[in-house]
Coordinates of C-alpha atoms in Angstrom, one line a residue:
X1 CA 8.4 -6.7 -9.4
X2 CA 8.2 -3.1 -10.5
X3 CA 8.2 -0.4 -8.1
X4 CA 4.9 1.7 -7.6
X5 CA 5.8 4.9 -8.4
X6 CA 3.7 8.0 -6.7
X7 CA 1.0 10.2 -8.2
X8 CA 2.2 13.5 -10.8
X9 CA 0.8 16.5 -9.9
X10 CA -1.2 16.6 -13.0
X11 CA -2.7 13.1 -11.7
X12 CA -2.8 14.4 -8.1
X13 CA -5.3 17.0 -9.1
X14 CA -6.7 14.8 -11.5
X15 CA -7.4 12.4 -8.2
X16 CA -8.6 15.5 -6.1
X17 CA -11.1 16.3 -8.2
X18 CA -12.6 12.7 -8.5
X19 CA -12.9 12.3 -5.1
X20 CA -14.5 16.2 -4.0
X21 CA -16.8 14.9 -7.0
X22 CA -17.8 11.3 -5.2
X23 CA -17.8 13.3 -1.4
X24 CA -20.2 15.4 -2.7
X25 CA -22.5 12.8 -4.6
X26 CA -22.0 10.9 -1.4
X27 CA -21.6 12.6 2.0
X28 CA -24.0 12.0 5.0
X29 CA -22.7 13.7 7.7
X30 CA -23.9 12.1 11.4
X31 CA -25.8 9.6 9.7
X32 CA -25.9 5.7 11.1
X33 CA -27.1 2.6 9.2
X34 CA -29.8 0.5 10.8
X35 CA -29.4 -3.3 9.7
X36 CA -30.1 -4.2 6.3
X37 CA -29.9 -0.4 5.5
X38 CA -27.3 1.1 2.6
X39 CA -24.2 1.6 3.3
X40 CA -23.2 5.1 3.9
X41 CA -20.2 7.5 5.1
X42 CA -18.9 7.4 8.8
X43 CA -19.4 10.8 9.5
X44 CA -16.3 12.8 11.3
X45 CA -16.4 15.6 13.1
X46 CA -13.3 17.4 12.6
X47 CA -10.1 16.9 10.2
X48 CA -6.5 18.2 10.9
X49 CA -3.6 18.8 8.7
X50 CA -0.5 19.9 10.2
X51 CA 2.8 20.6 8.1
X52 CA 6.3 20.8 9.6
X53 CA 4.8 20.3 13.4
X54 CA 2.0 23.8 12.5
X55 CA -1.5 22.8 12.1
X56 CA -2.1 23.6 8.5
X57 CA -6.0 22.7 8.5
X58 CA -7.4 26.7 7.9
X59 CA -5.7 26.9 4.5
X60 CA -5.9 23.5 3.0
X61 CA -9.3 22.6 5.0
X62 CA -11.7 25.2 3.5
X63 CA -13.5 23.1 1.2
X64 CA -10.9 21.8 -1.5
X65 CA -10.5 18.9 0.9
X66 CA -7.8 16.1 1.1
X67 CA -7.3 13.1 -0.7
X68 CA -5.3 10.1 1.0
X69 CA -4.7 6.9 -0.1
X70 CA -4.2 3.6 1.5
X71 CA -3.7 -0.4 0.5
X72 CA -4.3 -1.7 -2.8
X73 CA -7.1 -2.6 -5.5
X74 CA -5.9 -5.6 -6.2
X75 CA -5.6 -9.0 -3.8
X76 CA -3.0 -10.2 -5.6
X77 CA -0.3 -7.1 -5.4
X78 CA 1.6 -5.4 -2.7
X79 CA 0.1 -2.3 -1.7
X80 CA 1.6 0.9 -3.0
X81 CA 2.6 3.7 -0.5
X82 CA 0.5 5.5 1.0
X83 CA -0.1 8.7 -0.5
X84 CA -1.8 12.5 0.2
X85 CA -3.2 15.3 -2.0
X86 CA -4.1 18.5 -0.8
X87 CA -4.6 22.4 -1.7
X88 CA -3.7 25.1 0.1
X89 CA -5.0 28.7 -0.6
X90 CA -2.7 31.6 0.3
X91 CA -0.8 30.7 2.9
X92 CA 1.1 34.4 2.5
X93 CA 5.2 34.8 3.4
X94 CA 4.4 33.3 7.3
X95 CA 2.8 29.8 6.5
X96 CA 5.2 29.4 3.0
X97 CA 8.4 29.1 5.6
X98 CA 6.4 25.9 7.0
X99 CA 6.4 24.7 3.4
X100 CA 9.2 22.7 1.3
X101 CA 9.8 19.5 -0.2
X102 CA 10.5 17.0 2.9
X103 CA 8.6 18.8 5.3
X104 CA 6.5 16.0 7.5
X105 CA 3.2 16.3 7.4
X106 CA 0.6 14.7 9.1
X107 CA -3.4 14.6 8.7
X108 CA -6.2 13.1 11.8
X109 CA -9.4 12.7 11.9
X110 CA -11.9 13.0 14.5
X111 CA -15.2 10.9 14.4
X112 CA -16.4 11.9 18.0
X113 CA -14.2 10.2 20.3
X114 CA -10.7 12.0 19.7
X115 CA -8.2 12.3 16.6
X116 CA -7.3 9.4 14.8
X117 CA -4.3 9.3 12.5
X118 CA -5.0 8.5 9.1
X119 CA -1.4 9.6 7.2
X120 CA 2.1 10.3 8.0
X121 CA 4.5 11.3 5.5
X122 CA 6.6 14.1 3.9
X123 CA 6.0 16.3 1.3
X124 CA 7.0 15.1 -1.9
X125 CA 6.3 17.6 -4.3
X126 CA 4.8 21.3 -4.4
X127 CA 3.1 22.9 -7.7
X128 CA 2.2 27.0 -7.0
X129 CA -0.1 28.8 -9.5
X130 CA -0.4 31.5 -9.0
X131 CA -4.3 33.0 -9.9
X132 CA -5.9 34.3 -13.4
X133 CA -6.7 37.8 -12.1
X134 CA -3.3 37.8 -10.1
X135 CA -4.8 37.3 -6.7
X136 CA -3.9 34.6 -4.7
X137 CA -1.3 31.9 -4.7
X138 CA -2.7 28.3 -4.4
X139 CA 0.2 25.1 -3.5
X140 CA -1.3 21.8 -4.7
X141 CA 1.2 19.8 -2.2
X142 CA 1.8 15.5 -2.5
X143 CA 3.4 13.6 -0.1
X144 CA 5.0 10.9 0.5
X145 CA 5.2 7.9 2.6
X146 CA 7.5 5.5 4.7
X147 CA 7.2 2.7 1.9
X148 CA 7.4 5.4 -0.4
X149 CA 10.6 6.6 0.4
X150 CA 12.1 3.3 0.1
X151 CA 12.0 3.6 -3.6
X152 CA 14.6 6.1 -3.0
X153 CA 16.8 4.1 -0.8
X154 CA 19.8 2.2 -2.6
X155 CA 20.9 -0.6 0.0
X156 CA 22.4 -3.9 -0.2
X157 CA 27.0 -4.2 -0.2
X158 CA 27.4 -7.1 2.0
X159 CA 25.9 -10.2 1.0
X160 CA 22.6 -12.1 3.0
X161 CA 22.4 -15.7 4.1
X162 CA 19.7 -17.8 3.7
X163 CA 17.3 -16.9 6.4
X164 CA 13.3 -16.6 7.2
X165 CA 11.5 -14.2 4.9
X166 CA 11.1 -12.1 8.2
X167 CA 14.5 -11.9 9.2
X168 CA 15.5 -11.0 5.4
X169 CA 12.6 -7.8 5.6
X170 CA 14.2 -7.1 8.9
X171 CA 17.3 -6.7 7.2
X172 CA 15.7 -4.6 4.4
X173 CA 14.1 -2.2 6.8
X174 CA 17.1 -1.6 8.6
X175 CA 18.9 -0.7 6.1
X176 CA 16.2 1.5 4.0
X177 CA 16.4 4.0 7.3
X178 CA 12.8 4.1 7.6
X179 CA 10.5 3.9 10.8
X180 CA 10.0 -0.2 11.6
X181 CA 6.6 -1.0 12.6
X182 CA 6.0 -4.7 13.5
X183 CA 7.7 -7.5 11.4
X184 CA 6.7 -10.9 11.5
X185 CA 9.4 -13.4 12.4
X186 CA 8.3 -15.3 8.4
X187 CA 7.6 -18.4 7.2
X188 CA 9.8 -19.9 4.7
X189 CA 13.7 -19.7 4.1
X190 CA 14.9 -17.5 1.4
X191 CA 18.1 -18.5 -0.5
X192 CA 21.6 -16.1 0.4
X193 CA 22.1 -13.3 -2.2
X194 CA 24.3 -10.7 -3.2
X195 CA 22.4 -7.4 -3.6
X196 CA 24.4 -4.7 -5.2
X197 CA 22.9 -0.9 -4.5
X198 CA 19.4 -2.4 -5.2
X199 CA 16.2 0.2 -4.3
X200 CA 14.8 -1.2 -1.1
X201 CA 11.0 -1.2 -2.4
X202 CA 11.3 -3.5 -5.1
X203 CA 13.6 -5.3 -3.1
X204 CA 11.1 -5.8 -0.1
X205 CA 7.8 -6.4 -2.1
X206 CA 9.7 -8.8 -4.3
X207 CA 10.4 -10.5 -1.1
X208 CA 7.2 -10.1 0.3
X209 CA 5.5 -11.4 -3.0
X210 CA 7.9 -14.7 -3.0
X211 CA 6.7 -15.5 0.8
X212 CA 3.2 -14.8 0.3
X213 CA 3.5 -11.8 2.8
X214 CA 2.6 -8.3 2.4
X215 CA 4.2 -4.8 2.9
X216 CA 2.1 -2.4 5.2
X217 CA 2.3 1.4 4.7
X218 CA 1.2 2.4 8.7
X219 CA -1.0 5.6 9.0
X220 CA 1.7 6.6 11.9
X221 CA 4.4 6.3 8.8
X222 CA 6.1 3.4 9.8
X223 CA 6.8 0.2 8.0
X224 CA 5.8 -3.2 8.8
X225 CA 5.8 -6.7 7.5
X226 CA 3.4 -9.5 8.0
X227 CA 4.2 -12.8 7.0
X228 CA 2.0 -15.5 5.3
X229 CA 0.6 -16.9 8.8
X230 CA -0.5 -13.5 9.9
X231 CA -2.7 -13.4 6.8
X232 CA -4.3 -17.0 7.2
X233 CA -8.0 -16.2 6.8
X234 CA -8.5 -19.4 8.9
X235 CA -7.9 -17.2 12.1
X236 CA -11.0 -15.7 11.3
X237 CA -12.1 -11.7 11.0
X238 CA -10.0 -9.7 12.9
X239 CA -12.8 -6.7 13.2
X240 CA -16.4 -6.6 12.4
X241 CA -17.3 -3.6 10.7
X242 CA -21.0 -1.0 11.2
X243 CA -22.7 -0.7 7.9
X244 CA -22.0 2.9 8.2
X245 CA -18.1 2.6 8.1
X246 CA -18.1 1.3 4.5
X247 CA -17.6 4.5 1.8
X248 CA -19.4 2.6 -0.4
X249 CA -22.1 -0.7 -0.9
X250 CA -19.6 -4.1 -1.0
X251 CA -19.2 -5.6 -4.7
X252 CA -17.8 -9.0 -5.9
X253 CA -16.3 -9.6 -9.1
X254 CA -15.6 -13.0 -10.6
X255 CA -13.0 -13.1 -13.5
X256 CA -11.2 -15.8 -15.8
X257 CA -7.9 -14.0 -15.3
X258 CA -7.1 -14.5 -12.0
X259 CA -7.4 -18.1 -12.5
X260 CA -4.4 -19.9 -12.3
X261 CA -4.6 -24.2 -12.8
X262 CA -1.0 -25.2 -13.9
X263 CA 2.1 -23.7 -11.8
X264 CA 5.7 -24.1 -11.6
X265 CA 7.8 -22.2 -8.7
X266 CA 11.6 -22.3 -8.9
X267 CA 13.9 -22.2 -6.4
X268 CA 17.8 -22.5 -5.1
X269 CA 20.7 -20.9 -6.5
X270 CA 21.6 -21.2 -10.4
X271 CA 20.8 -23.0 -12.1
X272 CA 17.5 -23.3 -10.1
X273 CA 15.8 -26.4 -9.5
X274 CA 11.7 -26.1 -9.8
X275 CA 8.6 -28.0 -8.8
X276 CA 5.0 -28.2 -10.5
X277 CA 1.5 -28.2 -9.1
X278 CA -1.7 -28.8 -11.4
X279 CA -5.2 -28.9 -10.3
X280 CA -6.9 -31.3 -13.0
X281 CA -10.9 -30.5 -12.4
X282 CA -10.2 -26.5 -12.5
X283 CA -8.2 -27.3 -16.3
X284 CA -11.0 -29.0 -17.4
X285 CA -13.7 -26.9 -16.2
X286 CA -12.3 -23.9 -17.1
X287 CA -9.2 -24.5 -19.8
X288 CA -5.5 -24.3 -19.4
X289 CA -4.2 -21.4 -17.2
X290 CA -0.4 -21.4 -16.1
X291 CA 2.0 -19.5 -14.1
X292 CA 5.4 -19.6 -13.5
X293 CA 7.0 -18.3 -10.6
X294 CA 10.6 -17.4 -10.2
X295 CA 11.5 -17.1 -6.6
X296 CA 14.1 -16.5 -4.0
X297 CA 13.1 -19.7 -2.2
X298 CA 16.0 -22.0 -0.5
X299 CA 14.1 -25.3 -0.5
X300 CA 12.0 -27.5 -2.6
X301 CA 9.8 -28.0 0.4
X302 CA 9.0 -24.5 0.1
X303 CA 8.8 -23.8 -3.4
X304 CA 5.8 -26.6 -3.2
X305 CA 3.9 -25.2 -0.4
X306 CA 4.4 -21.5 -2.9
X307 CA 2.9 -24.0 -5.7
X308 CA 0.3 -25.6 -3.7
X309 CA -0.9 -22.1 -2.3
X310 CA -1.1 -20.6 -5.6
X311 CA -3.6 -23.5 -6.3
X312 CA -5.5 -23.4 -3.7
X313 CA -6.1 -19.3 -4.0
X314 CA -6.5 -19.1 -7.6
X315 CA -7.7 -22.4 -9.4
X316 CA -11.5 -21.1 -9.4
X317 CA -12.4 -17.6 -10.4

């Protein structure tokens, strides 16, 4: 799998924009939702940025705002790293010493009850313009995450044994020298390999995407890993959200490309051996959609449950 790469600058702002345009089409500040009312904003009361350990929030707070970004769009993908956008006005020759690429930053939130943290990272890039009429000097600033900076991170000169999918991330994390959150002890056995000076992102979502677990970009900037039985939907909801906690009104969308009716996962060393899974009323309902799957599963045992799941998530649209 491809690593995610972060926003440009010219995106960034591009982002920005978008979302001061929605907030402002949008906001509703102090504003509940009665049952079977729209969904609307949860109101917060205060927002705080701080860079390098100083609180930043009276220069990038005074209405240009701050865009973060969490998770994913899609079901079906790892999420990318967490990312954060914001503009700072003049900050003059005091606040520009707090400022340079790799300086931590944090931003919180407070919706009444005490600050929240909603991103941990380190600046990633800085783009100063400096005004038309030669007045002040604004710093667009994006920053970076813990899973983003594993993107960065070459790892992998001793080879790994076949182990649980959790104790192979473990390894991973270890090495990529970032902040471990929780990681989830796995579910299946991957096969031993040789990494050579690999990049540890595509390394763990490849992982992750094998063992039907997922990466998680923690707003307190560490990295965890949760493995396919923490993400069994049979365990039911794990928090039941207020109407007005939703940004915006919930949507379903039902499409023939996620549909997937004929699969084959491999697995083992080379040459790999391989197993097949087909779900005959979804193929003649719908046609013939198939999927093959190369993995870095040990058994065959597995690499049919991986088939078998795949059937059972994606045979109807």
């Amino acid at each position: 799998m491809t690593a995610r790469r972060l926003p440009t600058l010219r995106e960034a702002r591009l982002m920005q924009r978008a979302a001061a345009q929605a907030d402002a089409r949008k906001r509703s500040y102090g504003t509940r939702c009665e049952a079977g009312e729209p969904a609307q904003r949860a109101a917060f009361h205060r927002a705080r940025v701080t860079i390098n350990g100083i609180d930043a929030s009276s220069v990038c707070l005074d209405g240009r705002g701050v865009v973060v970004r969490h998770g994913r769009t899609n079901s079906t993908e790892q999420p990318s790293p967490n990312s954060a956008v914001f503009e700072l006005s003049d900050i003059g020759a005091s606040g520009a010493q707090m400022l340079w690429v790799g300086a931590p930053v944090t931003m919180d939130l407070d919706y009444g009850s005490g600050w929240v943290r909603h991103f941990t990272g380190a600046v990633s890039d800085i783009d100063a313009t400096l005004a038309a009429d030669g007045g002040s000097l604004h710093r667009l600033v994006a920053t970076s995450s813990g899973l983003g900076t594993m993107a960065n991170r070459r790892i992998g000169d001793e080879p790994w044994p076949t182990e649980l999918d959790g104790e192979r991330m473990a390894t991973i994390l270890a090495l990529s020298a970032v902040t471990v959150g929780t990681v989830d002890p796995g579910t299946v056995r991957v096969r031993s390999r040789d990494v050579d000076s690999q990049d540890a992102y595509r390394l763990a979502v490849e992982l992750a995407s094998h063992a039907f677990g997922v990466m998680v970009d923690e707003r307190d900037g560490s990295v965890s890993y949760h493995d396919a039985a923490h993400r069994d939907l049979e365990a039911g909801p794990v928090a039941v959200l207020d109407a007005s906690e939703l940004r915006s009104e919930p949507a379903a969308r039902q499409t023939l490309a996620s549909i997937v009716n004929s699969v084959t996962v491999t697995y083992g060393s080379e040459p790999q051996g391989e197993v097949a899974a087909e779900d005959p009323d979804s193929i003649g309902t719908h046609g013939l959609y198939q999927k093959r799957m190369t993995t870095q599963l040990a058994s065959s045992t597995d690499a049919q449950h991986v088939a078998d799941t795949l059937l059972a998530l994606y045979a109807e649209p």
